[in-house]
Coordinates of C-alpha atoms in Angstrom, one line a residue:
X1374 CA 0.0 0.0 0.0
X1375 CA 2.6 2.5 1.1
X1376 CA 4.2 1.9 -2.8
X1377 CA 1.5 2.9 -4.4
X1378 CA -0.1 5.3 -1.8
X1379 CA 1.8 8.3 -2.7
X1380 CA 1.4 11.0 0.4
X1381 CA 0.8 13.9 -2.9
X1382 CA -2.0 11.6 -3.7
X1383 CA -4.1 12.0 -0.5
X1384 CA -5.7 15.7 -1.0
X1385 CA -8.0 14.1 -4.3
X1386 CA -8.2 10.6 -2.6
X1387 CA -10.2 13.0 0.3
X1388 CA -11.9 14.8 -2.7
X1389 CA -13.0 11.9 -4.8
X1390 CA -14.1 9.7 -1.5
X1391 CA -16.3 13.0 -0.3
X1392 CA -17.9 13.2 -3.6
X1393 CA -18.6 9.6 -3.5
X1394 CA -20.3 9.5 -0.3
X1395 CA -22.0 13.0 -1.1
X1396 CA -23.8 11.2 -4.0
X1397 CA -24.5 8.3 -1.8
X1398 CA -26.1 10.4 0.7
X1399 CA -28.1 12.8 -2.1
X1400 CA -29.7 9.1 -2.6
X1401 CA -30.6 8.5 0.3
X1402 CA -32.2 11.8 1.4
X1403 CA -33.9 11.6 -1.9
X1404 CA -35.4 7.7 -1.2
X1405 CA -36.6 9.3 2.0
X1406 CA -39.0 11.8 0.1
X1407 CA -41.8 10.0 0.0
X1408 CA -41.7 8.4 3.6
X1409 CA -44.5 9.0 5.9
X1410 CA -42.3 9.4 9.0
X1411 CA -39.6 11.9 7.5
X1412 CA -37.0 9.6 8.6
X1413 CA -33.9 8.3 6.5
X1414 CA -34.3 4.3 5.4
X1415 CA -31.8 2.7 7.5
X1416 CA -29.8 0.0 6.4
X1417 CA -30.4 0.6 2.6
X1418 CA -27.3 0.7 0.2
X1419 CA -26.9 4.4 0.3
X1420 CA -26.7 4.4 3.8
X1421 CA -24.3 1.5 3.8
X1422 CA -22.4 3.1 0.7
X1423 CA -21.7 6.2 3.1
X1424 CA -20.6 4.8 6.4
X1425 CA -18.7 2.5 3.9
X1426 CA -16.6 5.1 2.2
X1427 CA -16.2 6.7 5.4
X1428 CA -14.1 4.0 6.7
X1429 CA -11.8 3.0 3.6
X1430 CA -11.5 6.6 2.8
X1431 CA -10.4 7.2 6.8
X1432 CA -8.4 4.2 6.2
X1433 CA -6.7 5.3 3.2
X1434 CA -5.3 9.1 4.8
X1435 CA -4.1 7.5 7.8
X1436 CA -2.0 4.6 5.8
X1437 CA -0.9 7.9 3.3
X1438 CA 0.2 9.5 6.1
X1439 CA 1.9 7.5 8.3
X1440 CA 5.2 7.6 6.4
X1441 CA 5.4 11.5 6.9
X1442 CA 7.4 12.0 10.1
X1443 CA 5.5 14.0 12.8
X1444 CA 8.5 15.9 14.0
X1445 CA 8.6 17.8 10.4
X1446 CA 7.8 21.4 11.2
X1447 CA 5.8 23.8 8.8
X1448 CA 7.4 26.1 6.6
X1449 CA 7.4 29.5 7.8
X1450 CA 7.4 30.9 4.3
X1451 CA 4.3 31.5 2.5
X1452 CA 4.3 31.7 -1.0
X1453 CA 1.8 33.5 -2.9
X1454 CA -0.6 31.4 -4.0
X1455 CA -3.7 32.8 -5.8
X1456 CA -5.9 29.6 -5.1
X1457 CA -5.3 29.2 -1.6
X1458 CA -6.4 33.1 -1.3
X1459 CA -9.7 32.9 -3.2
X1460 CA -10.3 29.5 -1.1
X1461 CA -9.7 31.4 2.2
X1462 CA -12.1 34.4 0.8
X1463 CA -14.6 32.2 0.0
X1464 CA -14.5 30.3 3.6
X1465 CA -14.7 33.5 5.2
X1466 CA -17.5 35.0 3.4
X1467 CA -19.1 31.8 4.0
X1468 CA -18.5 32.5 8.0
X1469 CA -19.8 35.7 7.9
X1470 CA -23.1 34.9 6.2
X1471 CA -23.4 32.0 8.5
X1472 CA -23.0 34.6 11.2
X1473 CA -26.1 37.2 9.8
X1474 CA -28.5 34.3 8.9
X1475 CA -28.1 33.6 13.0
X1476 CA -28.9 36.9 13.4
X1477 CA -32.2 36.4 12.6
X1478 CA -33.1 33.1 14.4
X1479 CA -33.6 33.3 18.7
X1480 CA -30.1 33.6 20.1
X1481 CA -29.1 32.8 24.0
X1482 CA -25.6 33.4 25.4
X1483 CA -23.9 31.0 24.0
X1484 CA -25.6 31.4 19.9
X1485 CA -24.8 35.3 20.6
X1486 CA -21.2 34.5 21.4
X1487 CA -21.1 32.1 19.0
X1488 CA -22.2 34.4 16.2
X1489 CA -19.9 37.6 17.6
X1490 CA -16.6 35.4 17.0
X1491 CA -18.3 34.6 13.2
X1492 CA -18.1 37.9 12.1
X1493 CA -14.6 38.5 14.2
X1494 CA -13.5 34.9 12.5
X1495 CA -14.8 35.8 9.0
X1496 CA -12.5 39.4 9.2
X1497 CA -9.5 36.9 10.8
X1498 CA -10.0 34.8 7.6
X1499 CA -10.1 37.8 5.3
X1500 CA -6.7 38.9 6.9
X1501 CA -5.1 35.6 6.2
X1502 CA -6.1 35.5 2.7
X1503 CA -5.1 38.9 2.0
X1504 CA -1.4 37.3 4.1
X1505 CA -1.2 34.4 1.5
X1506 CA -1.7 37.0 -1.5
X1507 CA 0.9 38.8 -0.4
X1508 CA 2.6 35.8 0.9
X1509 CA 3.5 36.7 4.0
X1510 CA 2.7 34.8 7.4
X1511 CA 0.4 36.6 9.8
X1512 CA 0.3 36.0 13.5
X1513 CA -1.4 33.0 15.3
X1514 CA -3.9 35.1 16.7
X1515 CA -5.4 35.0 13.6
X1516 CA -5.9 31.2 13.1
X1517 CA -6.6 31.2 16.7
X1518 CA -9.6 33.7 16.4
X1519 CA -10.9 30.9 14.1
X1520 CA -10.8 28.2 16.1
X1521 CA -12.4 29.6 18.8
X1522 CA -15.3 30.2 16.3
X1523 CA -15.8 26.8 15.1
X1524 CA -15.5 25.7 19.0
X1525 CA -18.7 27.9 19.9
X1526 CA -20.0 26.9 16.6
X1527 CA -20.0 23.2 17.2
X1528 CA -21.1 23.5 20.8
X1529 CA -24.2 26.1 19.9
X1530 CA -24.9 23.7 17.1
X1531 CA -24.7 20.3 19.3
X1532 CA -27.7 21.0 21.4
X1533 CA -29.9 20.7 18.3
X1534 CA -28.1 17.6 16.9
X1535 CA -28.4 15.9 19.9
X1536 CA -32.4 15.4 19.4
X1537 CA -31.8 14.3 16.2
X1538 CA -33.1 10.8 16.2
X1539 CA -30.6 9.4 13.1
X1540 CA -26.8 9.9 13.1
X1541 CA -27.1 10.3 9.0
X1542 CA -29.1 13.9 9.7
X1543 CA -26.1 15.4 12.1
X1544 CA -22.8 13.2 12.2
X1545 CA -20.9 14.1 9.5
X1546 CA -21.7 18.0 9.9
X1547 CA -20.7 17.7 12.9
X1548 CA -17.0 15.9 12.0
X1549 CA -17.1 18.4 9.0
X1550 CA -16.7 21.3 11.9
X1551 CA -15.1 18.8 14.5
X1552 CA -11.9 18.3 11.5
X1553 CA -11.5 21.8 10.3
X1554 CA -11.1 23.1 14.1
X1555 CA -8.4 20.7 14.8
X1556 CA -6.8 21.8 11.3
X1557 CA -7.3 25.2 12.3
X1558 CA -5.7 25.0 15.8
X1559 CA -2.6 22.9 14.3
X1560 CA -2.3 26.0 11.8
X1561 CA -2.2 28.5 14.6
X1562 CA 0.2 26.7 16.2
X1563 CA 2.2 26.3 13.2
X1564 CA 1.8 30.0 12.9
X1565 CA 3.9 30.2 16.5
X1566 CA 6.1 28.0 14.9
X1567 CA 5.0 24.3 16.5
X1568 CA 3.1 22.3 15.1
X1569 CA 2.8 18.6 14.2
X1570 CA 2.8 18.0 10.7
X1571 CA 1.4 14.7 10.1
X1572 CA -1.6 15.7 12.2
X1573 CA -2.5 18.5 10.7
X1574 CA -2.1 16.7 6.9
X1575 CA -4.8 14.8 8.4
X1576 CA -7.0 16.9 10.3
X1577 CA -7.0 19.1 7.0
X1578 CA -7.5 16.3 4.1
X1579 CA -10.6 15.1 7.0
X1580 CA -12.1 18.0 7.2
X1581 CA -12.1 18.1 2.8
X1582 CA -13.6 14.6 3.0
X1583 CA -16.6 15.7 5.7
X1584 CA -17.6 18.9 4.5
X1585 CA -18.4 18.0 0.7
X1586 CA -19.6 14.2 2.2
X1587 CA -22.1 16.6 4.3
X1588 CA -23.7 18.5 1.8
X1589 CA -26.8 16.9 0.7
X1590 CA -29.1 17.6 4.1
X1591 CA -27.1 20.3 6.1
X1592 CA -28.0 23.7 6.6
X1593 CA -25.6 25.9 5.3
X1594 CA -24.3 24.5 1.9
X1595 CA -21.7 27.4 1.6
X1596 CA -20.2 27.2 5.1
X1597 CA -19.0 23.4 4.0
X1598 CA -18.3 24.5 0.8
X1599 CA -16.1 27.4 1.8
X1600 CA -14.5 25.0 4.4
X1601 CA -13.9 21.8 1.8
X1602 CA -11.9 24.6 -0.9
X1603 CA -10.0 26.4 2.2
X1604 CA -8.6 22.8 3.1
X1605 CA -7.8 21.4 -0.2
X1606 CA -5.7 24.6 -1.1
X1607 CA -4.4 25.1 1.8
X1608 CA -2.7 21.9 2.5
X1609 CA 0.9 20.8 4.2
X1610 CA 3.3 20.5 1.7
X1611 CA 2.7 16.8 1.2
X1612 CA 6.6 14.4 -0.4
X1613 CA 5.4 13.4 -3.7
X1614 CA 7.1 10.2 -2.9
X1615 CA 6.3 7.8 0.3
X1616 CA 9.1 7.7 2.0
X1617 CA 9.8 9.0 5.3
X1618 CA 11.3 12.6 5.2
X1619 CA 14.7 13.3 6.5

């Protein structure tokens, strides 16, 4: 496997495997149309398909990335990169229009300061993408700020999922924000200049994986869409070959 798992192949084995289980999921929401209970046909091949290619796509970034050393440190140089800006735009404009359509709904402590580090996350964002124009490396505060977000995101968001009666209708939103999180707190620490290396390749290729496997169904198609693009362009800088690096 490790022959012909190359570690510069994983970012569009994550791709290809979330598209894959996104279809397989579209399917099943779709079969569930016409049910009298609203609820998602358990045990069909759709379902099956998905938790399926979660697993041998899981499988397949953690056998790709177990030759990369975890000691390797991040480079502190950013090049410019025109891709991995427009990807970072687009995931902060989808923060900040997360952050207004909650404006709207009925807000308690948490929602509110939830929706306060949205906006402050979606400018942090902004920042960073306007840092890897220019290519220069901003300060961990920065990837910090977004962390914290998705933390308060997940945790304002959890108390709905949790009376969610199927794991289809919640779980992989909520590994969607659970992966990007983690890849944003190995970032910021990168940023101070720690960080593990190997984790973060797969936090990052994860979080690519969950948030286009969680489109069909969620509730905000362009938060997960602006996510999946900031993590696939923004990626570690991945040995085309599989060999452990010096």
């Amino acid at each position: 496997m490790k022959r012909f798992l190359k570690p510069s192949d994983l970012p569009y084995i994550a791709l290809c495997g979330g598209l894959l289980t996104c279809i397989a999921r579209m399917l099943l929401f779709i079969s569930a149309l016409g049910s009298e209970d609203g609820l998602l046909p358990v045990g069909t091949w759709p379902d099956l398909l998905s938790w399926g290619l979660v697993a041998v796509t899981m499988g397949l970034l953690l056998v790709g990335i177990w030759p990369i050393q975890d000691t390797v440190r991040f480079s502190q140089k950013y090049s410019k990169t025109l891709f991995a800006a427009i990807s970072m735009a687009v995931a902060a404009v989808g923060f900040g229009l997360t952050s207004l359509l909650e404006l709207t709904s009925e807000m308690d402590m948490i929602s509110f300061v939830s929706t306060l580090f949205g906006f402050l996350a979606a400018a942090a964002l902004g920042l960073l993408a306007w840092g890897r124009m220019k290519g220069k490396q901003l300060n961990m505060v920065f990837h910090g700020i977004v962390c914290v977000y998705l933390m308060l995101h997940l945790v304002s968001h959890y108390r709905l999922w949790s009376s969610y009666p199927q794991l289809q209708s919640y779980a992989f939103e909520l590994m969607a924000i659970v992966f990007v999180m983690l890849a944003s707190y190995h970032r910021a620490a990168a940023d101070a200049g720690h960080g593990a290396y190997r984790a973060y390749t797969f936090f990052s290729l994860a979080a690519v994986y969950f948030c286009i496997a969680t489109l069909p169904g969620c509730d905000n198609p362009v938060f997960f869409l602006g996510c999946a693009l900031w993590m696939f362009f923004t990626p570690s800088r991945l040995p085309s070959s599989s060999r452990r690096e010096a």
